[in-house]
PDB file of C-alpha atoms in Angstrom:
ATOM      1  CA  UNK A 436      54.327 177.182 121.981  1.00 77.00           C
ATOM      2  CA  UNK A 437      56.720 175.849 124.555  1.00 89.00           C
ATOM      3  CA  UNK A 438      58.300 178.379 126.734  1.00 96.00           C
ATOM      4  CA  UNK A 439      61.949 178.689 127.964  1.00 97.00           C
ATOM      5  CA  UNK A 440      63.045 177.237 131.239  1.00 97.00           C
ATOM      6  CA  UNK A 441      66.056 177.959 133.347  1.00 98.00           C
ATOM      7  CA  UNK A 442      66.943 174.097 133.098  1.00 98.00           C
ATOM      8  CA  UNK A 443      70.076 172.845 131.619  1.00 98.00           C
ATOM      9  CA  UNK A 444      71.549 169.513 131.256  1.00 98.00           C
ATOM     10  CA  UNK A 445      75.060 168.838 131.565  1.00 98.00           C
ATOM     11  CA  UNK A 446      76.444 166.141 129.263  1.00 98.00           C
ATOM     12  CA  UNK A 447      79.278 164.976 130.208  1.00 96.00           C
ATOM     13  CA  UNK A 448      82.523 163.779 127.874  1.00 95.00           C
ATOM     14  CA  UNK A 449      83.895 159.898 127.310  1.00 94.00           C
ATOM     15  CA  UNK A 450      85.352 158.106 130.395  1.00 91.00           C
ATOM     16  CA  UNK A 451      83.713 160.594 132.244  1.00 92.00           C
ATOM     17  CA  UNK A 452      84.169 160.008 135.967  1.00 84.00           C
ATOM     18  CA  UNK A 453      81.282 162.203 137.533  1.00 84.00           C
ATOM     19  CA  UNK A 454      83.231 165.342 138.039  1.00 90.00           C
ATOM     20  CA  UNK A 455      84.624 167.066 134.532  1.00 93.00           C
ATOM     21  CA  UNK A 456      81.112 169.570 135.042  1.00 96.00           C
ATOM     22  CA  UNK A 457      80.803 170.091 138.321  1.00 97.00           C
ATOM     23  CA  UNK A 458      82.114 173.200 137.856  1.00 97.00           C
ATOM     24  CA  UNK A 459      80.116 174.427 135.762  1.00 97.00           C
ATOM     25  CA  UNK A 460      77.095 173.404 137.653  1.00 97.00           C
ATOM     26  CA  UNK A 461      78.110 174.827 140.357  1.00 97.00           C
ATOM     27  CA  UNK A 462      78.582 178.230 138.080  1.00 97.00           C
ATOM     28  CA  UNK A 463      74.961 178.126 136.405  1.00 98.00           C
ATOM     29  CA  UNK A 464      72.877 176.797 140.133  1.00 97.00           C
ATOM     30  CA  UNK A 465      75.261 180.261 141.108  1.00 96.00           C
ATOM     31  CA  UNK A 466      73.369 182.023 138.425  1.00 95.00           C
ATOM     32  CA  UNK A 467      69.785 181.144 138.831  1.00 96.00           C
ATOM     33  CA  UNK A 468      69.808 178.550 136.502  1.00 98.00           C
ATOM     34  CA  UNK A 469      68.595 174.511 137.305  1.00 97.00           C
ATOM     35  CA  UNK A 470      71.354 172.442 135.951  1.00 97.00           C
ATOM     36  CA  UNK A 471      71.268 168.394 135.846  1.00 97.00           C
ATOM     37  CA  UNK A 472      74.927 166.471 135.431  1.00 96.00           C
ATOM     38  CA  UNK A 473      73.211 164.003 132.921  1.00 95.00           C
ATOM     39  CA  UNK A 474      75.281 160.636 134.233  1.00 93.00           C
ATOM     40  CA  UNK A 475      75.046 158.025 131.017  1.00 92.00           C
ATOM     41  CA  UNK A 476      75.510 154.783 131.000  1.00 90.00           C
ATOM     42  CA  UNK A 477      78.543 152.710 129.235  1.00 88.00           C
ATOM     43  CA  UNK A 478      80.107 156.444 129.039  1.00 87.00           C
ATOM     44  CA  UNK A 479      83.520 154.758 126.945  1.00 90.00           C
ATOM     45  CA  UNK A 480      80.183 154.750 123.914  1.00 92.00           C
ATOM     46  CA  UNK A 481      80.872 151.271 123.906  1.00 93.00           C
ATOM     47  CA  UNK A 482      76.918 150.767 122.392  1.00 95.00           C
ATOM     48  CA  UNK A 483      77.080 153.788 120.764  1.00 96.00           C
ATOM     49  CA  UNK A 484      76.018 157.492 120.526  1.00 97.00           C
ATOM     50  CA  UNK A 485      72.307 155.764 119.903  1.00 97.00           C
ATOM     51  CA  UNK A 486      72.296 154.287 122.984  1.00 97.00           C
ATOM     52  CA  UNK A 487      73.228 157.308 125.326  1.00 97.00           C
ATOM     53  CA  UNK A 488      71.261 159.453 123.541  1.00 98.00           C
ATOM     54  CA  UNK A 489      68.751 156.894 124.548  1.00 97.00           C
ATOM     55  CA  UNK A 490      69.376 158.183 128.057  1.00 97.00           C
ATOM     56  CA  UNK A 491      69.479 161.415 127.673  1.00 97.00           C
ATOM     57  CA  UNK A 492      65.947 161.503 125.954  1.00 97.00           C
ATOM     58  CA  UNK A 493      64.773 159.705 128.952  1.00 97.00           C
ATOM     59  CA  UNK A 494      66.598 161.674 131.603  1.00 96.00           C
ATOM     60  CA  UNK A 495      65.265 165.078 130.015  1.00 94.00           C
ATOM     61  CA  UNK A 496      61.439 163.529 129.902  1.00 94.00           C
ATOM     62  CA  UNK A 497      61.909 162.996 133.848  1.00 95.00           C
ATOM     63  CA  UNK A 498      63.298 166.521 134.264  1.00 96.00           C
ATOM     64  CA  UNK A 499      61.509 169.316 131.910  1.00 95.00           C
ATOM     65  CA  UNK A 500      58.100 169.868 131.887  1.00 93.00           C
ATOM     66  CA  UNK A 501      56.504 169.087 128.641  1.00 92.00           C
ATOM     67  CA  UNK A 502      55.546 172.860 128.256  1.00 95.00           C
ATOM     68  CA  UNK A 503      58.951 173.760 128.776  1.00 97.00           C
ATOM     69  CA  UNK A 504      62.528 173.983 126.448  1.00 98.00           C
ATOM     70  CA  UNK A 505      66.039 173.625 128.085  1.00 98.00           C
ATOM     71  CA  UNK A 506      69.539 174.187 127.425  1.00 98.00           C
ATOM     72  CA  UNK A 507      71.887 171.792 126.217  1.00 98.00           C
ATOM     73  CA  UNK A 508      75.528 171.864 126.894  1.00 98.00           C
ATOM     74  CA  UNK A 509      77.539 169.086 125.650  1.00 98.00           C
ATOM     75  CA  UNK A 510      81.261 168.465 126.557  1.00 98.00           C
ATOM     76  CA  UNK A 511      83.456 166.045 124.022  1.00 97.00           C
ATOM     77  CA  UNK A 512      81.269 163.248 122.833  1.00 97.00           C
ATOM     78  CA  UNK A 513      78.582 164.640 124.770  1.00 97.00           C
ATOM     79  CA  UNK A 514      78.409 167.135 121.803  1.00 98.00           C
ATOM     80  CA  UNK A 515      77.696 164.216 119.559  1.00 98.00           C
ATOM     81  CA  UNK A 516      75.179 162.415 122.093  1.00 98.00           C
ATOM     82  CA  UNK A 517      72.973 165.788 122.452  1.00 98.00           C
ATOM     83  CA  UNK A 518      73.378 166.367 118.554  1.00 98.00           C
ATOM     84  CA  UNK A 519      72.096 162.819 117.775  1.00 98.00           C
ATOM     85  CA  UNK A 520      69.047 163.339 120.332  1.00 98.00           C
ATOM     86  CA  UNK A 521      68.606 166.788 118.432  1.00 98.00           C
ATOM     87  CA  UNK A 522      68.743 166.122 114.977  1.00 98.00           C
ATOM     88  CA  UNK A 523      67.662 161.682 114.890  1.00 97.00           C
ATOM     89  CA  UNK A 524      65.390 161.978 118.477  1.00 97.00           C
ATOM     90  CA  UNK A 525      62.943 165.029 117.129  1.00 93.00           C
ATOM     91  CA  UNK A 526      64.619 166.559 120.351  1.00 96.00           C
ATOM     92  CA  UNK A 527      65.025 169.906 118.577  1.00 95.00           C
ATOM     93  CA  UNK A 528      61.222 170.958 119.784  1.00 95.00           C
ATOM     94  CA  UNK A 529      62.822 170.530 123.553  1.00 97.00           C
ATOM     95  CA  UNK A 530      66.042 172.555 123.593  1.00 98.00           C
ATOM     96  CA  UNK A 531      66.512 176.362 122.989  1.00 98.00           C
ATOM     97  CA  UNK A 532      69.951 176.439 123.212  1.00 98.00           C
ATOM     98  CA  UNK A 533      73.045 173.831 122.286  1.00 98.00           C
ATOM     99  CA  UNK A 534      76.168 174.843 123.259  1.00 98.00           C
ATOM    100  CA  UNK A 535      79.116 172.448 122.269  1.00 98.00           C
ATOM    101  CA  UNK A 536      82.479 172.350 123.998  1.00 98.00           C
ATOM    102  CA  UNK A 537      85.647 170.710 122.660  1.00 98.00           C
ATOM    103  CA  UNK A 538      83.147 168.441 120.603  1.00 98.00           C
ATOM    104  CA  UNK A 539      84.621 166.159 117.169  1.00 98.00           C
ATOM    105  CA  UNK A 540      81.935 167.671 115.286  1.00 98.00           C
ATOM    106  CA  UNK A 541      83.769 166.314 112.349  1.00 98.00           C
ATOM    107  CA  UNK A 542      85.856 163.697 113.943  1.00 97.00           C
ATOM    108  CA  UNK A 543      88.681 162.770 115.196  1.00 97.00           C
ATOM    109  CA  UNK A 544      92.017 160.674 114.530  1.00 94.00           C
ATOM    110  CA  UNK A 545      92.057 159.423 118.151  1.00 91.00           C
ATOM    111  CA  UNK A 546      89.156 157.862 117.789  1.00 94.00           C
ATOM    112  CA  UNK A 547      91.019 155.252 115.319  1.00 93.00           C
ATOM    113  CA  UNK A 548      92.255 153.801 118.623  1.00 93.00           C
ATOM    114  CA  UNK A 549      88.693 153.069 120.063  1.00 89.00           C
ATOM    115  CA  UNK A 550      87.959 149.771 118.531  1.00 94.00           C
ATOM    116  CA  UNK A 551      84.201 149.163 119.191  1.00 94.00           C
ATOM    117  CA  UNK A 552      80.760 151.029 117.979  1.00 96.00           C
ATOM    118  CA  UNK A 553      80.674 154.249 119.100  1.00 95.00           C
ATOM    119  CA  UNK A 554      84.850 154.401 118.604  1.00 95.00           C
ATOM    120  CA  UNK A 555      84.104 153.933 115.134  1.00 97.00           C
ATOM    121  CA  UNK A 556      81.040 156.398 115.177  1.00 97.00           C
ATOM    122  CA  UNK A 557      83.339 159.527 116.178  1.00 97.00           C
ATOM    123  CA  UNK A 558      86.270 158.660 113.241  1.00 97.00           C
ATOM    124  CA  UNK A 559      86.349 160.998 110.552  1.00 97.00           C
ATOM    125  CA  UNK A 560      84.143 160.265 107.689  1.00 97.00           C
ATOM    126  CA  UNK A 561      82.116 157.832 109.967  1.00 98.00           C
ATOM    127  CA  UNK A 562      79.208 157.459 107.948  1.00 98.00           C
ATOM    128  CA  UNK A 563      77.193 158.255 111.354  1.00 98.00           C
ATOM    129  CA  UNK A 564      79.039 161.700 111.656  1.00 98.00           C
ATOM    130  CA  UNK A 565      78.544 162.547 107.952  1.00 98.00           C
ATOM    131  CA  UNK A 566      74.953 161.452 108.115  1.00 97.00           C
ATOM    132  CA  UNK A 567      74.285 164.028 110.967  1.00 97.00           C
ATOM    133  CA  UNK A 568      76.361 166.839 109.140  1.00 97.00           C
ATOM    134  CA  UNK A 569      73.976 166.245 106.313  1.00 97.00           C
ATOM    135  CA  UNK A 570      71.256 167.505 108.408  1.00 97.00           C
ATOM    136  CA  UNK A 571      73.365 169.926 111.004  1.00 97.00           C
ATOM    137  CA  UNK A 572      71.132 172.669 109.282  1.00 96.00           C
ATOM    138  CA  UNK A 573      68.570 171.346 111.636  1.00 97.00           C
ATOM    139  CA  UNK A 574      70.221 173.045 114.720  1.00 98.00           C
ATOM    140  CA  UNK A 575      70.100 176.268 113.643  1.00 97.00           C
ATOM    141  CA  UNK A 576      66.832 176.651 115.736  1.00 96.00           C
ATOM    142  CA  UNK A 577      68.803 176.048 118.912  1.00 98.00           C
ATOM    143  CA  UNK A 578      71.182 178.831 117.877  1.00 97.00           C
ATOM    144  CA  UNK A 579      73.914 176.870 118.504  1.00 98.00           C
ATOM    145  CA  UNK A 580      77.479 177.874 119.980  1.00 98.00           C
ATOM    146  CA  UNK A 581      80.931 175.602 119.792  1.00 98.00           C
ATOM    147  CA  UNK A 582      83.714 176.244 121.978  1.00 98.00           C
ATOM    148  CA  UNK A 583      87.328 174.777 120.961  1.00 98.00           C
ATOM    149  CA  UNK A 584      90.660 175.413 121.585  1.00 97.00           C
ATOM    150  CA  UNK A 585      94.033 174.709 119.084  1.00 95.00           C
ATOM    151  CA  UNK A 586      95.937 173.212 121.350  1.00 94.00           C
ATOM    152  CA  UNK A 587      93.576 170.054 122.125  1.00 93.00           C
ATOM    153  CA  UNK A 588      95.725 166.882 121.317  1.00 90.00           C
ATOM    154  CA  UNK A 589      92.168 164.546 121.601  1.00 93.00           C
ATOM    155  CA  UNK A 590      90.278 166.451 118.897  1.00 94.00           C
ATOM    156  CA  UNK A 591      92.658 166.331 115.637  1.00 93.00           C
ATOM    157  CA  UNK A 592      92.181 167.992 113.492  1.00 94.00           C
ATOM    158  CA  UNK A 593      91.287 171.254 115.714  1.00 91.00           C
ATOM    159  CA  UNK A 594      88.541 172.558 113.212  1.00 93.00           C
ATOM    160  CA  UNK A 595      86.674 169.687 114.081  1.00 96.00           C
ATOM    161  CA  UNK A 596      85.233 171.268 117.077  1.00 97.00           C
ATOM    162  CA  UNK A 597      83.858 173.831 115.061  1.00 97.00           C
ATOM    163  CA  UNK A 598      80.326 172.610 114.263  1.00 97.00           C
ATOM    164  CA  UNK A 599      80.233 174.800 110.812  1.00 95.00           C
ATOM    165  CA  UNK A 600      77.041 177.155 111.892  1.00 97.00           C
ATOM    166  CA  UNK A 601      76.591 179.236 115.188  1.00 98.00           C
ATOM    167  CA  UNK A 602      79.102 181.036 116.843  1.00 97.00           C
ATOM    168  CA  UNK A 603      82.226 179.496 117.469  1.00 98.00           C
ATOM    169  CA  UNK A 604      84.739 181.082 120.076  1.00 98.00           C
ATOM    170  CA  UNK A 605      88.248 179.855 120.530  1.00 97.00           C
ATOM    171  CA  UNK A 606      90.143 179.724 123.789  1.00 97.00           C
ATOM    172  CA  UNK A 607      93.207 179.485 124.983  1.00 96.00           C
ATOM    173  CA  UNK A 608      93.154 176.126 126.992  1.00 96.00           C
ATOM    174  CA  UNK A 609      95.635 173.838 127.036  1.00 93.00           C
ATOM    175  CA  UNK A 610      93.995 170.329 127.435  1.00 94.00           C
ATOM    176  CA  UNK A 611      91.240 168.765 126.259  1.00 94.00           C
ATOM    177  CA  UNK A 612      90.314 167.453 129.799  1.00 93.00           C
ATOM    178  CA  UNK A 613      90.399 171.118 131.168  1.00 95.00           C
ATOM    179  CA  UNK A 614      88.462 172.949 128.999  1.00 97.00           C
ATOM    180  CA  UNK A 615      84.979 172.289 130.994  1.00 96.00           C
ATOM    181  CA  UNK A 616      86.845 173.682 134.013  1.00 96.00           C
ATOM    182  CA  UNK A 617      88.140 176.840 132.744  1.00 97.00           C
ATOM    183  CA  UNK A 618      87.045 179.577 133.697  1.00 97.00           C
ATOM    184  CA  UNK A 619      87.336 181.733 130.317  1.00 97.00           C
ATOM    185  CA  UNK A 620      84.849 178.337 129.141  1.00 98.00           C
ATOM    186  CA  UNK A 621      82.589 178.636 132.100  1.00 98.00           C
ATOM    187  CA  UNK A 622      82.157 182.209 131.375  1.00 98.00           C
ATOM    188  CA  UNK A 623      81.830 182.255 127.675  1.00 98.00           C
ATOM    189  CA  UNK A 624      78.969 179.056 128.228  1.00 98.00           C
ATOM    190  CA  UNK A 625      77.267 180.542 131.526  1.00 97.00           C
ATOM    191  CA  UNK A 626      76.848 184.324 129.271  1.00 97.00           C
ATOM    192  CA  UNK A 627      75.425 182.094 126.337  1.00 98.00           C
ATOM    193  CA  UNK A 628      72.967 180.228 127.990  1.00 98.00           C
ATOM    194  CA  UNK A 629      71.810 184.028 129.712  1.00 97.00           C
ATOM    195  CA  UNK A 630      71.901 185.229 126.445  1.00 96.00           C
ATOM    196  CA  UNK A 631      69.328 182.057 125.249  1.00 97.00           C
ATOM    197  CA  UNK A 632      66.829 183.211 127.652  1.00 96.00           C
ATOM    198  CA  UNK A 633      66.424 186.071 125.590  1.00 92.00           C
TER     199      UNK A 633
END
């Protein structure tokens, strides 16, 4: 049996920029904990949320042991890239914990305006989303946690970032783009991943 590690990768949102988590890095290497700002590749999902969970599988064979689990924490579509490494990758045997933050679990309407593969991908009733809500059962090993807020403009409908299963906590946050700095998030995710050493 694979034992826990203090690792956790950081997956970062669309467009990302290299600087949406470096709070909470900064929060967790605070804490004890070893956490990697996963960087992918063609971030707008041009290729799809195949290809960067591609990366990530890669990234995380470089940086856990193979005797060791990690924490996932996924911000936006990095929600969707973790949960396609999870549920399609066989990834679930590597991660203790996935935590989800302002993720379109279910979709989203503004991702009608992304006209290319992985756009398409995060619509609601994509047939990719509903194919990997078919099988969402499948993270219940990683007891999995979604944070959201109601007033997020990006994820429509709000419920969306609700994955369905887990605990779900709601926050006041204003904008999508701030949620991974807040500090009511940072708490909420750093006491969770604690809490999935356990």
């Amino acid at each position: 049996m694979r034992q826990k590690s203090h690792t956790v990768l950081l997956i970062p949102g669309i467009f990302d920029r290299g600087n949406a988590l470096l709070r909470m890095q900064r929060a967790l290497a605070e804490t004890g904990f070893d956490a990697h700002y996963i960087h992918l590749h063609y971030n707008s999902g041009w290729h799809g949320m195949e290809h960067l969970s591609a990366q990530l599988m890669a990234k995380m064979e470089k940086i856990l042991k193979e005797e060791e689990t990690c924490t996932l924490v996924g911000f936006s579509m990095g929600g969707i890239v973790a949960r396609y490494y999870l549920q399609a990758m066989s990834g679930i045997s590597r991660v203790h914990k996935f935590i989800s933050i302002a993720t379109p679990h279910h979709g989203s309407y503004w991702a009608n305006f992304l006209p290319y593969k992985g756009g398409k991908q995060l619509r609601i009733g994509s047939d990719f989303l509903n194919s990997l809500n078919k099988s969402m059962h499948l993270l219940e090993e990683t007891d999995p946690v979604s944070i959201w807020t109601k007033y997020d403009i990006t994820i429509m409908p709000h419920s969306s970032a609700q994955l369905g299963i887990g605990i779900s906590y709601e926050v006041p946050v204003i904008l999508h783009r701030l949620m991974p700095m807040s500090g009511k998030v940072i708490s909420l995710m750093k006491n969770e991943v604690i809490a999935g050493m356990k």
